[in-house]
Tab-separated table of C-alpha atoms in Angstrom:
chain	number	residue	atom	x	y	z
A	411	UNK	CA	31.274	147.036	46.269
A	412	UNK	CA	32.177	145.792	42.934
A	413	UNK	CA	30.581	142.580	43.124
A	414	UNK	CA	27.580	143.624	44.652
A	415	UNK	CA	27.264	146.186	41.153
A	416	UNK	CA	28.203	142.785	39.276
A	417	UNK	CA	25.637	141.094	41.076
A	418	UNK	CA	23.022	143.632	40.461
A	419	UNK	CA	24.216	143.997	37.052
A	420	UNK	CA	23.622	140.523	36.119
A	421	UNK	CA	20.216	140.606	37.864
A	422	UNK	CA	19.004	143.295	36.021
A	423	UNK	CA	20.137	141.811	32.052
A	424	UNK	CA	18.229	138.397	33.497
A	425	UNK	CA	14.951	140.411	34.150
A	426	UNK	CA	15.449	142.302	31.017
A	427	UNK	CA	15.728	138.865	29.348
A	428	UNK	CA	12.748	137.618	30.352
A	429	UNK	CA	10.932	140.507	30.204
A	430	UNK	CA	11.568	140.244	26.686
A	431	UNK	CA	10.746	136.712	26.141
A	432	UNK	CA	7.038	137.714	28.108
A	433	UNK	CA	6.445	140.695	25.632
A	434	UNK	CA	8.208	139.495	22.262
A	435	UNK	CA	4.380	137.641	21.143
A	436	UNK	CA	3.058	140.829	21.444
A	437	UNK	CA	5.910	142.865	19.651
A	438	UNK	CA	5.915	139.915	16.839
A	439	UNK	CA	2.320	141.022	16.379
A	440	UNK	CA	2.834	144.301	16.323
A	441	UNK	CA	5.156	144.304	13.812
A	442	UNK	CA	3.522	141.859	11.307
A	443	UNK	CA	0.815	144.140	11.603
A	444	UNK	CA	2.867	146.889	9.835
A	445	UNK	CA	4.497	143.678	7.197
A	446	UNK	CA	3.945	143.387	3.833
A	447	UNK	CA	2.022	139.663	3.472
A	448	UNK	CA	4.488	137.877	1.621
A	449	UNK	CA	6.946	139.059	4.579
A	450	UNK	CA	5.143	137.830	7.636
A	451	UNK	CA	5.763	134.165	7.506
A	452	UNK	CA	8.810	134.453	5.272
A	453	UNK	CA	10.655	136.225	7.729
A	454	UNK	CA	9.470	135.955	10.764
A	455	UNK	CA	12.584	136.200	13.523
A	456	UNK	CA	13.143	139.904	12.158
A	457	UNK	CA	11.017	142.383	14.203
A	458	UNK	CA	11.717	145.651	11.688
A	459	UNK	CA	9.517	145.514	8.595
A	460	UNK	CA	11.340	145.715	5.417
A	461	UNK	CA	8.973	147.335	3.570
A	462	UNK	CA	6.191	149.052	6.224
A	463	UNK	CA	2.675	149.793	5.427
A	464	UNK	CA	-0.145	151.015	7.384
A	465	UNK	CA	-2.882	148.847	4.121
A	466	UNK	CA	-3.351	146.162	6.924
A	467	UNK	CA	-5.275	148.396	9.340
A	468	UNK	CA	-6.896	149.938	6.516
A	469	UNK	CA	-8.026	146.405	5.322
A	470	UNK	CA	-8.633	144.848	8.431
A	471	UNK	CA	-10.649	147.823	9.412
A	472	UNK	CA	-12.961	146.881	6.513
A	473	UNK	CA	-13.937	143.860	8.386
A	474	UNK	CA	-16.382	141.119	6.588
A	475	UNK	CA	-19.521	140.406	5.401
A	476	UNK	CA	-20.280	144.600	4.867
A	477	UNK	CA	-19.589	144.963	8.682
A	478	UNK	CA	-16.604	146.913	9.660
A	479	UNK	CA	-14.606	146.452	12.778
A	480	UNK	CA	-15.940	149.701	14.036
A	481	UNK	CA	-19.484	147.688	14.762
A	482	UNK	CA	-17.151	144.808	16.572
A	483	UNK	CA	-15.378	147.413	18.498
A	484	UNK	CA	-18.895	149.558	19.880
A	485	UNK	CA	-20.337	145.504	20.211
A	486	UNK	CA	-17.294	144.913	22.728
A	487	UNK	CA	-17.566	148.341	24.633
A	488	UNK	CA	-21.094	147.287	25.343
A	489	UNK	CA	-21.079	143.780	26.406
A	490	UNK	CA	-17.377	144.834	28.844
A	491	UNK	CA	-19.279	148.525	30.014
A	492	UNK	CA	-22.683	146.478	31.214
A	493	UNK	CA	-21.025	143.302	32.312
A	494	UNK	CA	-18.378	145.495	34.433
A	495	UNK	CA	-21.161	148.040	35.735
A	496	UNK	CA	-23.044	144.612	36.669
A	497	UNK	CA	-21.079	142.806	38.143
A	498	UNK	CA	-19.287	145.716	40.495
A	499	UNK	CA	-22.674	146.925	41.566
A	500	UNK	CA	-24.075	143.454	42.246
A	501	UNK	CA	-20.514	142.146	44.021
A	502	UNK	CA	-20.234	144.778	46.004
A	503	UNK	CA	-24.126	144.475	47.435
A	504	UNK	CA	-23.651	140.774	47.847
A	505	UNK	CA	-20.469	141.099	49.668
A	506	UNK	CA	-21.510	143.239	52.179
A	507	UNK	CA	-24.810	141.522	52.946
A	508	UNK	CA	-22.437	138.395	53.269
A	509	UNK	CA	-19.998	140.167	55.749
A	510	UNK	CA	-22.075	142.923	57.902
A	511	UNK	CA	-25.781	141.544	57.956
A	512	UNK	CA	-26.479	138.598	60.187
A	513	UNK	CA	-29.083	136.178	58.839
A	514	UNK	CA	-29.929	132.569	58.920
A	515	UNK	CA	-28.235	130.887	56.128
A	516	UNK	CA	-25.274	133.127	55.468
A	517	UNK	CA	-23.166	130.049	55.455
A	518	UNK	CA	-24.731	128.256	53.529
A	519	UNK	CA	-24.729	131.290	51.281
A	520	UNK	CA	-21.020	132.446	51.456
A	521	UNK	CA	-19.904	128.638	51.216
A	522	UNK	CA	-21.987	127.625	47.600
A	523	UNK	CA	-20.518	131.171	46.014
A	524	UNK	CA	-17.184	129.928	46.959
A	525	UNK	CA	-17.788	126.331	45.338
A	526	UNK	CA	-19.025	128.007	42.501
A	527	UNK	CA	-15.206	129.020	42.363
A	528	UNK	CA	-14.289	125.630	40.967
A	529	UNK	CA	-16.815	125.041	38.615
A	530	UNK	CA	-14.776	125.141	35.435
A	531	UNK	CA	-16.848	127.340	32.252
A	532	UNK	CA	-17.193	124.228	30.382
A	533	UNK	CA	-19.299	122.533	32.872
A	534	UNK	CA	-21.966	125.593	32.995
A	535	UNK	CA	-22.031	125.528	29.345
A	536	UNK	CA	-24.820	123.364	28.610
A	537	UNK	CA	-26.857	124.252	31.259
A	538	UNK	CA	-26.894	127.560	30.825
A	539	UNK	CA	-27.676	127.272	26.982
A	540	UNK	CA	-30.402	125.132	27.990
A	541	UNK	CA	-32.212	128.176	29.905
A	542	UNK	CA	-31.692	130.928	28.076
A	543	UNK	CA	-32.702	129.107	25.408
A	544	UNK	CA	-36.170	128.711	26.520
A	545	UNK	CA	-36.107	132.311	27.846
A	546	UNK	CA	-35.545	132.879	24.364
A	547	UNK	CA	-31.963	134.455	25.011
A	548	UNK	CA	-30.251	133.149	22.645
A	549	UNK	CA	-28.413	135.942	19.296
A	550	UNK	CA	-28.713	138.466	22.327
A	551	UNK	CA	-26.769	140.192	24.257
A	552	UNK	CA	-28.603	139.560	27.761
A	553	UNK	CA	-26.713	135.915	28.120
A	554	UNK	CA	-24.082	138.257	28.756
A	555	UNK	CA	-24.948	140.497	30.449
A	556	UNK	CA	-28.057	139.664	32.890
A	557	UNK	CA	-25.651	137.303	34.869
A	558	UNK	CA	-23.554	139.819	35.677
A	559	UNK	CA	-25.921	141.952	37.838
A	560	UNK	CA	-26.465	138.431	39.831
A	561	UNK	CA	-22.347	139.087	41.547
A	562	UNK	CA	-19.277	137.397	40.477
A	563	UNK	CA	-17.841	134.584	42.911
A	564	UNK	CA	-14.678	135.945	42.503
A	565	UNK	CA	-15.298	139.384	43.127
A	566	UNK	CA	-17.620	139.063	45.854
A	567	UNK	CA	-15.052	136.658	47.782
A	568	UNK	CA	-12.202	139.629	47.091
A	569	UNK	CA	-14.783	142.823	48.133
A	570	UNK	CA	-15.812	140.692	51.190
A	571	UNK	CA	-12.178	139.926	53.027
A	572	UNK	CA	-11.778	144.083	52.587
A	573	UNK	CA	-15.192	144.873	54.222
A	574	UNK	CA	-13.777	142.296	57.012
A	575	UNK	CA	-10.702	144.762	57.559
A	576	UNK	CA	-13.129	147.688	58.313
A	577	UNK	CA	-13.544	147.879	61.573
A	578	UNK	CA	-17.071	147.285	62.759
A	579	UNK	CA	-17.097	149.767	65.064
A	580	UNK	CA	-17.941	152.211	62.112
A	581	UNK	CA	-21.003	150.725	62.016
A	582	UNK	CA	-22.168	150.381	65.562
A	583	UNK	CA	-21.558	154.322	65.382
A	584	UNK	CA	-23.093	155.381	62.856
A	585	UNK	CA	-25.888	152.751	63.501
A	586	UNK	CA	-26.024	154.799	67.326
A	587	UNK	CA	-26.675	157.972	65.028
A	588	UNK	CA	-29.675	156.504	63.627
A	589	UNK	CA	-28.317	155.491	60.471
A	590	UNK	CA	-29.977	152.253	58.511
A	591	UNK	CA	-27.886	149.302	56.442
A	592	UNK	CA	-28.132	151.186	53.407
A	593	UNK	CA	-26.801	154.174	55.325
A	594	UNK	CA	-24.203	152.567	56.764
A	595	UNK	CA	-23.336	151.339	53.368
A	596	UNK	CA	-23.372	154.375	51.121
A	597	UNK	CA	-21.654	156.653	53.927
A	598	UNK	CA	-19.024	154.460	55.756
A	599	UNK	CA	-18.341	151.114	53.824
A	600	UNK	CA	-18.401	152.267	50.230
A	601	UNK	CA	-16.134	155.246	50.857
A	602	UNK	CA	-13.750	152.669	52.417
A	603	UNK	CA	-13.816	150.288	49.035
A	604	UNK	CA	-12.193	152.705	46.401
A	605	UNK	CA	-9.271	149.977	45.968
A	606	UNK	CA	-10.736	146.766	46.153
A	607	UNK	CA	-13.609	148.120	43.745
A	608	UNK	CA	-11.134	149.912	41.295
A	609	UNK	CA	-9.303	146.647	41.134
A	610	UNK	CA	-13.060	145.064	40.607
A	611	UNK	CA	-13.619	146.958	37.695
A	612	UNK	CA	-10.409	146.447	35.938
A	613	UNK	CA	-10.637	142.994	36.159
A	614	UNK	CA	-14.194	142.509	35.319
A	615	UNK	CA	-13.397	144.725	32.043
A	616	UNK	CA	-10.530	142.878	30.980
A	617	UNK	CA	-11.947	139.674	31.505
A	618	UNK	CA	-15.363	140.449	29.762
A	619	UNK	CA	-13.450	142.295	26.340
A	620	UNK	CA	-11.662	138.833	26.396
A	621	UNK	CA	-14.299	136.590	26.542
A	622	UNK	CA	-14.547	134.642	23.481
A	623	UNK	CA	-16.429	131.109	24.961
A	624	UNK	CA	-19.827	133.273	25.547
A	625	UNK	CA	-20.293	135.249	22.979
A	626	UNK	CA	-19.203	132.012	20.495
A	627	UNK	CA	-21.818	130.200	21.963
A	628	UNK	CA	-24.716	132.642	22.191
A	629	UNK	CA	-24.370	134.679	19.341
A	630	UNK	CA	-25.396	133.918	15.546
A	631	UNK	CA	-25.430	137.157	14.477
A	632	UNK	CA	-21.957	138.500	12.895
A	633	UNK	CA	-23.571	141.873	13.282
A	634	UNK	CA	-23.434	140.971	17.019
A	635	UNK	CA	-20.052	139.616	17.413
A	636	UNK	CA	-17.733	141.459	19.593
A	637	UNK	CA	-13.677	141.726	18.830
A	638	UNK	CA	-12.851	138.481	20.104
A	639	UNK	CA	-15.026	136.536	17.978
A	640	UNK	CA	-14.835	138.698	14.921
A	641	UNK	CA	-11.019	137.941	14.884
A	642	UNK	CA	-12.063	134.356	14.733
A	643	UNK	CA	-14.554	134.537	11.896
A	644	UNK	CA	-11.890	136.925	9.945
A	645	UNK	CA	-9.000	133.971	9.491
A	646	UNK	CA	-10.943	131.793	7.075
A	647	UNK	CA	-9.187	128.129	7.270
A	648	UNK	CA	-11.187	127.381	3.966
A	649	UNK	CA	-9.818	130.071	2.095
A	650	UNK	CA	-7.076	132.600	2.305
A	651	UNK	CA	-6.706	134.505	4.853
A	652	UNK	CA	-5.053	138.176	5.098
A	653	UNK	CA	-2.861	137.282	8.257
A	654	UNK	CA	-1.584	141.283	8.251
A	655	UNK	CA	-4.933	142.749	8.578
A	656	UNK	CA	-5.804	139.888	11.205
A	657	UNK	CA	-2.617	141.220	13.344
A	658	UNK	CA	-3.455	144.710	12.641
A	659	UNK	CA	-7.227	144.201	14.482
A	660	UNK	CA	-5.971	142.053	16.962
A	661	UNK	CA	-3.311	145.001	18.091
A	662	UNK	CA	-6.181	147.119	18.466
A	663	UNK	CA	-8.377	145.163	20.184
A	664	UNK	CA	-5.411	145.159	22.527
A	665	UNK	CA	-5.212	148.993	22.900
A	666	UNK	CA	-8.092	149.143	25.668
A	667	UNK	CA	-6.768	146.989	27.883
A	668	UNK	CA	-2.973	147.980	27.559
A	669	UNK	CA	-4.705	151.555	28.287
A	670	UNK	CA	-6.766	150.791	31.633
A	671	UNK	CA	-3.751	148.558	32.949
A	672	UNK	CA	-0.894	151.564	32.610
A	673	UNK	CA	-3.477	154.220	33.721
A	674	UNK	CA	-4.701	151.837	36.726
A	675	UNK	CA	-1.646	150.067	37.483
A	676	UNK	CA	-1.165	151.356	40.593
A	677	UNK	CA	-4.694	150.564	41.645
A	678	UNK	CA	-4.901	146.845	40.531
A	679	UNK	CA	-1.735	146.804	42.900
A	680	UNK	CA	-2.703	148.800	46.037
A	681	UNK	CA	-6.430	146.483	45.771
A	682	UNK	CA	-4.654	143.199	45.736
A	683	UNK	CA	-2.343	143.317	48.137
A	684	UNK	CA	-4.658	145.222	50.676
A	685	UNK	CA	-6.885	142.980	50.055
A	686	UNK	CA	-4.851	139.971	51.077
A	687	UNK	CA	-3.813	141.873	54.366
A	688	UNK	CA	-7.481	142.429	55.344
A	689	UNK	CA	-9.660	139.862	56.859
């Protein structure tokens, strides 16, 4: 009995530890963000502030150029609330065309969105910038957020191994009741996708308030930038830069996330491991 306490005893101070190590980038940052500027760098292993101050956020909230962070911030709502409303909506269509609805070609179909997979970003670059250039896309917002309502690989791949778990005989019933594939849709497969889509939406969020390739590349426009960017232009190498303020902005562009993941924890969990059991 003892040992087994020992044992669990030393298990638990090795998670701790690394739990630690995982979360101390984000605790240094939060802290210099509350540092006076002549303390960040100078004393960096120390995690209290000597001498706290809250004139960090106030500056960094200031922003540049005349814009303030609040325009960064509603920018960054925007681009993540279309983009996630996009590319849910469109997934989840896409997916169950690719899994219920027989047609010629759905091979073909199913197997290009999963070789899409391993096209890396910096391969679709150019390409892309080439078209919506002459669509005359580019210092706007729909480079962003068009695409979206065309389905993400990813997500449709995900929302289509859970439609593969329902059982078809759903839809030969309701199908016998006179119901049509939209029917069948609305009233027995999308009632049935709560957790894969909840887990859809968290990720599509996350991943579109952190994209910082897109927006670099599209944009012109400061006016336009979102967070991710605007934390970018804000460190000027050419000049000095107020490091406090930039870790004071950067810990709130954090707060969103941080927020969805420990209100939807349990979801992102429950849709990704159902997910793998289906299909």
């Amino acid at each position: 009995m003892k040992r087994k306490t020992l044992n669990n005893i030393i298990y638990y101070a090795f998670v701790t530890f690394l739990a630690f190590i995982m979360v101390y980038p984000a605790l240094w940052m939060l802290s210099s963000s509350f540092k006076q500027p002549w303390e960040i760098f100078s004393n960096v292993l120390n995690l209290i502030p000597k001498e706290p101050t809250i004139n960090n956020y106030i500056e960094g909230w200031k922003g540049f150029g005349g814009i303030t962070f609040a325009t960064f911030f509603k920018n960054s709502f925007v681009l993540a609330g279309l983009n996630t409303i996009g590319t849910v909506i469109s997934s989840t269509l896409v997916a169950y065309g690719l899994a219920r609805i027989p047609f010629v070609g759905r091979k073909i179909i199913f197997t290009t969105v999963i070789l899409t997979l391993m096209l890396p970003m910096q391969v679709q670059i150019v390409p892309r910038y080439i078209l919506f250039s002459k669509l005359g896309w580019i210092n706007t917002f729909k480079p962003l957020i068009v695409p979206a309502f065309l389905g993400g690989p990813f997500f449709i791949f995900m929302i289509m191994q859970f439609i593969r778990g329902i059982p078809k005989e759903l839809d030969e019933s309701a199908f016998i009741d006179g119901a049509g594939r939209f029917g069948i849709f609305y009233h027995i497969i999308l009632p049935n996708l709560k957790p894969v889509i909840t887990t859809a939406t968290i990720f599509s969020f996350y991943w579109a308030w952190n994209d910082f390739m897109g927006p670099l590349v599209y944009l012109n426009s400061p006016e336009k930038y979102p967070v991710s960017v605007a934390l970018r232009a804000f460190s000027d190498p050419s000049a000095v830069t107020n490091w406090g303020a930039v870790f004071a902005m950067s810990t709130l562009s954090l707060l969103p996330v941080l927020i969805l993941f420990v209100f939807f924890q349990k979801y992102i969990v429950q849709g990704v491991t159902t997910t793998g059991l289906r299909g």
